[in-house]
Short mmCIF file of C-alpha atoms in Angstrom, two decimals:
data_model
loop_
_atom_site.label_atom_id
_atom_site.label_comp_id
_atom_site.label_asym_id
_atom_site.label_seq_id
_atom_site.Cartn_x
_atom_site.Cartn_y
_atom_site.Cartn_z
CA ASN A 113 -6.38 6.55 -46.63
CA ALA A 114 -6.11 8.43 -43.89
CA GLY A 115 -4.67 7.58 -40.23
CA VAL A 116 -0.84 7.05 -38.82
CA THR A 117 1.59 4.33 -40.93
CA GLN A 118 4.23 2.55 -39.37
CA THR A 119 7.26 0.27 -40.86
CA PRO A 120 8.11 -2.26 -40.77
CA LYS A 121 5.39 -4.36 -38.62
CA PHE A 122 7.94 -6.56 -37.99
CA GLN A 123 11.31 -6.94 -37.29
CA VAL A 124 14.17 -8.81 -35.60
CA LEU A 125 17.83 -7.70 -34.51
CA LYS A 126 21.08 -8.73 -33.50
CA THR A 127 21.92 -6.70 -29.80
CA GLY A 128 23.88 -4.28 -31.20
CA GLN A 129 22.40 -3.39 -34.15
CA SER A 130 20.93 -0.17 -35.33
CA MET A 131 17.06 0.62 -37.53
CA THR A 132 14.93 3.36 -37.09
CA LEU A 133 10.96 2.63 -36.93
CA GLN A 134 8.92 5.14 -39.62
CA CYS A 135 6.13 6.39 -38.45
CA ALA A 136 3.93 8.74 -40.72
CA GLN A 137 0.56 10.68 -40.46
CA ASP A 138 -1.27 12.32 -42.94
CA MET A 139 -4.06 14.32 -41.39
CA ASN A 140 -1.89 17.44 -40.73
CA HIS A 141 -1.72 16.21 -37.00
CA GLU A 142 0.38 18.76 -35.08
CA TYR A 143 1.05 15.98 -31.78
CA MET A 144 2.86 12.88 -32.12
CA SER A 145 3.79 10.15 -30.05
CA TRP A 146 5.90 6.83 -29.48
CA TYR A 147 4.65 4.18 -27.10
CA ARG A 148 5.70 0.82 -26.11
CA GLN A 149 3.64 -1.79 -24.86
CA ASP A 150 5.02 -4.51 -23.17
CA PRO A 151 2.90 -7.22 -20.77
CA GLY A 152 1.36 -6.16 -17.53
CA MET A 153 2.84 -2.58 -18.18
CA GLY A 154 1.01 -1.08 -20.59
CA LEU A 155 1.53 1.89 -22.81
CA ARG A 156 4.33 3.64 -22.04
CA LEU A 157 5.60 6.79 -23.47
CA ILE A 158 8.93 7.38 -25.22
CA HIS A 159 9.08 10.32 -27.16
CA TYR A 160 6.24 12.88 -28.35
CA SER A 161 5.95 16.17 -30.77
CA VAL A 162 3.83 18.69 -30.14
CA GLY A 163 4.97 19.93 -33.36
CA ALA A 164 7.71 20.29 -36.69
CA GLY A 165 11.65 21.02 -35.16
CA ILE A 166 10.08 20.21 -31.62
CA THR A 167 10.61 17.05 -29.40
CA ASP A 168 10.28 16.04 -26.12
CA GLN A 169 11.05 12.55 -23.24
CA GLY A 170 8.57 11.11 -22.05
CA GLU A 171 8.95 8.29 -19.79
CA VAL A 172 11.01 5.91 -21.30
CA PRO A 173 13.53 7.74 -23.64
CA ASN A 174 16.81 6.26 -22.98
CA GLY A 175 17.93 4.26 -25.97
CA TYR A 176 16.15 6.02 -28.16
CA ASN A 177 16.30 8.95 -30.19
CA VAL A 178 13.56 11.15 -31.95
CA SER A 179 13.50 14.08 -34.73
CA ARG A 180 10.35 16.07 -36.18
CA SER A 181 11.37 17.57 -39.31
CA THR A 182 8.80 17.41 -41.32
CA THR A 183 4.88 17.24 -39.96
CA GLU A 184 3.77 13.96 -41.41
CA ASP A 185 7.44 11.91 -40.19
CA PHE A 186 8.63 11.34 -37.14
CA PRO A 187 10.88 8.37 -36.93
CA LEU A 188 12.36 6.74 -33.98
CA ARG A 189 16.10 5.61 -33.57
CA LEU A 190 17.28 3.11 -32.17
CA LEU A 191 20.80 3.50 -31.73
CA SER A 192 22.67 0.29 -30.19
CA ALA A 193 19.88 -2.23 -29.91
CA ALA A 194 19.32 -3.68 -26.22
CA PRO A 195 17.24 -7.22 -25.52
CA SER A 196 15.59 -4.97 -23.34
CA GLN A 197 13.80 -3.09 -26.20
CA THR A 198 11.95 -6.37 -27.37
CA SER A 199 8.28 -4.84 -27.71
CA VAL A 200 5.25 -3.77 -29.65
CA TYR A 201 5.67 0.12 -30.63
CA PHE A 202 2.69 1.86 -31.41
CA CYS A 203 2.78 5.89 -32.89
CA ALA A 204 0.40 8.37 -32.38
CA SER A 205 -1.26 11.31 -33.01
CA SER A 206 -3.66 13.73 -32.56
CA TYR A 207 -4.51 17.68 -34.08
CA GLY A 208 -3.97 20.13 -31.91
CA SER A 209 -4.15 19.20 -27.86
CA GLY A 210 -3.69 15.03 -27.14
CA ALA A 211 -7.27 15.77 -25.56
CA ASN A 212 -9.23 15.17 -28.24
CA GLY A 213 -7.71 11.99 -28.38
CA TYR A 214 -4.85 10.09 -30.35
CA THR A 215 -5.15 7.97 -33.64
CA PHE A 216 -3.09 4.69 -32.95
CA GLY A 217 -0.76 3.14 -36.01
CA SER A 218 -0.73 -0.62 -36.43
CA GLY A 219 2.38 -0.88 -34.78
CA THR A 220 5.61 -2.22 -35.20
CA ARG A 221 6.78 -5.43 -33.35
CA LEU A 222 10.24 -5.80 -32.37
CA THR A 223 12.58 -8.68 -31.27
CA VAL A 224 16.23 -7.99 -29.99
CA VAL A 225 18.21 -11.11 -29.74
CA ALA B 158 3.42 12.67 -11.69
CA GLN B 159 -0.18 11.22 -13.37
CA SER B 160 -0.77 7.61 -13.07
CA VAL B 161 -3.64 5.37 -13.80
CA SER B 162 -4.76 2.43 -12.29
CA GLN B 163 -6.63 -0.50 -13.17
CA HIS B 164 -7.04 -3.32 -10.77
CA ASN B 165 -9.04 -6.05 -13.02
CA HIS B 166 -6.08 -7.27 -14.73
CA HIS B 167 -8.12 -9.97 -16.08
CA VAL B 168 -11.91 -11.01 -16.68
CA ILE B 169 -13.65 -13.55 -17.72
CA LEU B 170 -17.26 -13.19 -18.66
CA SER B 171 -19.66 -15.12 -20.43
CA GLU B 172 -21.63 -13.49 -23.17
CA ALA B 173 -24.28 -11.20 -22.18
CA ALA B 174 -22.88 -11.14 -18.75
CA SER B 175 -22.45 -7.02 -17.21
CA LEU B 176 -19.26 -5.52 -17.39
CA GLU B 177 -17.87 -3.20 -15.10
CA LEU B 178 -13.69 -2.59 -15.07
CA GLY B 179 -12.69 0.16 -12.54
CA CYS B 180 -9.82 2.59 -13.54
CA ASN B 181 -8.70 5.29 -10.84
CA TYR B 182 -6.40 8.09 -11.50
CA SER B 183 -4.10 10.16 -9.75
CA TYR B 184 -4.36 13.97 -10.29
CA GLY B 185 -5.98 16.75 -8.97
CA GLY B 186 -6.35 19.32 -11.63
CA THR B 187 -8.99 19.20 -14.54
CA VAL B 188 -8.25 15.79 -16.71
CA ASN B 189 -9.26 14.70 -20.01
CA LEU B 190 -10.35 10.81 -19.81
CA PHE B 191 -10.75 8.25 -21.97
CA TRP B 192 -11.45 4.50 -22.46
CA TYR B 193 -9.12 2.52 -25.86
CA VAL B 194 -9.90 -0.84 -26.34
CA GLN B 195 -7.46 -3.23 -28.61
CA TYR B 196 -8.43 -6.05 -30.33
CA PRO B 197 -6.06 -9.10 -30.90
CA GLY B 198 -3.37 -7.76 -33.09
CA GLN B 199 -4.67 -4.82 -33.68
CA HIS B 200 -4.13 -1.25 -32.72
CA LEU B 201 -5.69 1.07 -30.20
CA GLN B 202 -8.90 2.45 -30.90
CA LEU B 203 -11.27 4.69 -28.52
CA LEU B 204 -13.99 3.93 -27.06
CA LEU B 205 -14.83 7.01 -25.28
CA LYS B 206 -13.60 10.26 -23.66
CA TYR B 207 -14.75 12.27 -21.10
CA PHE B 208 -13.30 16.24 -21.02
CA SER B 209 -16.57 18.21 -18.86
CA GLY B 210 -20.39 18.00 -18.05
CA ASP B 211 -22.56 14.96 -18.25
CA PRO B 212 -20.24 12.66 -15.95
CA LEU B 213 -22.12 9.57 -18.00
CA VAL B 214 -20.41 9.40 -21.32
CA LYS B 215 -21.62 7.01 -23.88
CA GLY B 216 -19.16 5.72 -26.63
CA ILE B 217 -19.58 3.13 -29.66
CA LYS B 218 -20.18 -0.93 -28.71
CA GLY B 219 -22.99 0.38 -26.57
CA PHE B 220 -19.85 1.20 -23.46
CA GLU B 221 -20.09 4.07 -21.32
CA ALA B 222 -18.63 5.35 -18.49
CA GLU B 223 -19.08 7.47 -15.94
CA PHE B 224 -16.29 9.63 -14.11
CA ILE B 225 -16.58 9.91 -10.72
CA LYS B 226 -14.70 12.94 -9.51
CA SER B 227 -14.65 12.66 -5.60
CA LYS B 228 -13.34 8.93 -6.26
CA PHE B 229 -10.06 9.40 -9.10
CA SER B 230 -12.79 7.28 -11.06
CA PHE B 231 -13.53 6.28 -14.40
CA ASN B 232 -15.37 3.15 -14.58
CA LEU B 233 -16.22 1.46 -18.18
CA ARG B 234 -19.60 -0.57 -18.67
CA LYS B 235 -21.59 -2.73 -20.82
CA PRO B 236 -24.62 -4.17 -19.36
CA SER B 237 -24.65 -6.79 -21.42
CA VAL B 238 -21.19 -8.58 -23.81
CA GLN B 239 -20.69 -10.14 -26.49
CA TRP B 240 -17.71 -12.78 -27.53
CA SER B 241 -16.46 -10.07 -29.98
CA ASP B 242 -15.62 -7.78 -27.31
CA THR B 243 -12.97 -10.32 -26.08
CA ALA B 244 -10.31 -8.02 -26.39
CA GLU B 245 -7.92 -5.69 -23.83
CA TYR B 246 -9.00 -2.45 -22.50
CA PHE B 247 -6.85 0.64 -21.44
CA CYS B 248 -7.91 3.18 -19.48
CA ALA B 249 -6.00 6.60 -19.92
CA VAL B 250 -5.75 9.86 -18.80
CA ILE B 251 -4.07 13.84 -20.19
CA SER B 252 -3.26 16.57 -18.66
CA GLU B 253 -4.62 19.64 -19.45
CA THR B 254 -1.72 20.38 -21.86
CA GLY B 255 -2.46 17.46 -23.49
CA ASN B 256 1.17 16.59 -24.21
CA GLN B 257 1.35 13.05 -22.65
CA PHE B 258 -1.43 10.06 -22.18
CA TYR B 259 -0.62 8.47 -18.83
CA PHE B 260 -2.02 4.74 -20.02
CA GLY B 261 -2.90 2.59 -16.59
CA THR B 262 -1.40 -1.27 -17.82
CA GLY B 263 -4.56 -2.51 -19.37
CA THR B 264 -7.44 -5.17 -18.75
CA SER B 265 -7.60 -8.43 -20.69
CA LEU B 266 -11.71 -9.55 -21.00
CA THR B 267 -11.85 -12.84 -22.46
CA VAL B 268 -15.86 -13.12 -23.16
CA ILE B 269 -16.85 -17.10 -23.41
CA PRO B 270 -19.52 -18.03 -25.74
#
């Protein structure tokens, strides 16, 4: 099925651990983004990519790294997890300009203890 | 920088009541406007979008929104809500470059049967 696939769906980390949230899309979308969703704060952009090999920072990039080696994949790396990174993370993609509207993945709920 | 304000944080309605959720944005240039819905435990789904033309936009499930440029507003409406409309609703704006979405903080709608 076409869409945006995120793994894992749930994850618990200890402070200081590292991990990678995976995001893959099979729609040949150029634009891909990572958002975090926190109560009362809506969705905030972490990093985004306009194509393979091109990434840029969003509103809240600190503590996160990304890379885009292929069109399909856009992993988000937490280098040293902190409790402040407890959140729900959504990956989104769009064909061409994001002005067409994004397709969102089902989210990863991350808890850092 | 652009921003989006949703003034209603939590709305409770009875079935068949009319709905209007407010959304204001701050950006002086050309914008594309969106409403997304997030049902409990699910990812964001596009309800409707405005690019240009008729300022009254119709979306899925009987929702519509009106773009009023002079008021920088893009309010969401539905004449008669159903219990299944219980969800969180996000207004979003994207600039001409289409690289970044800016989301409001969301409005939680609870419809009582």
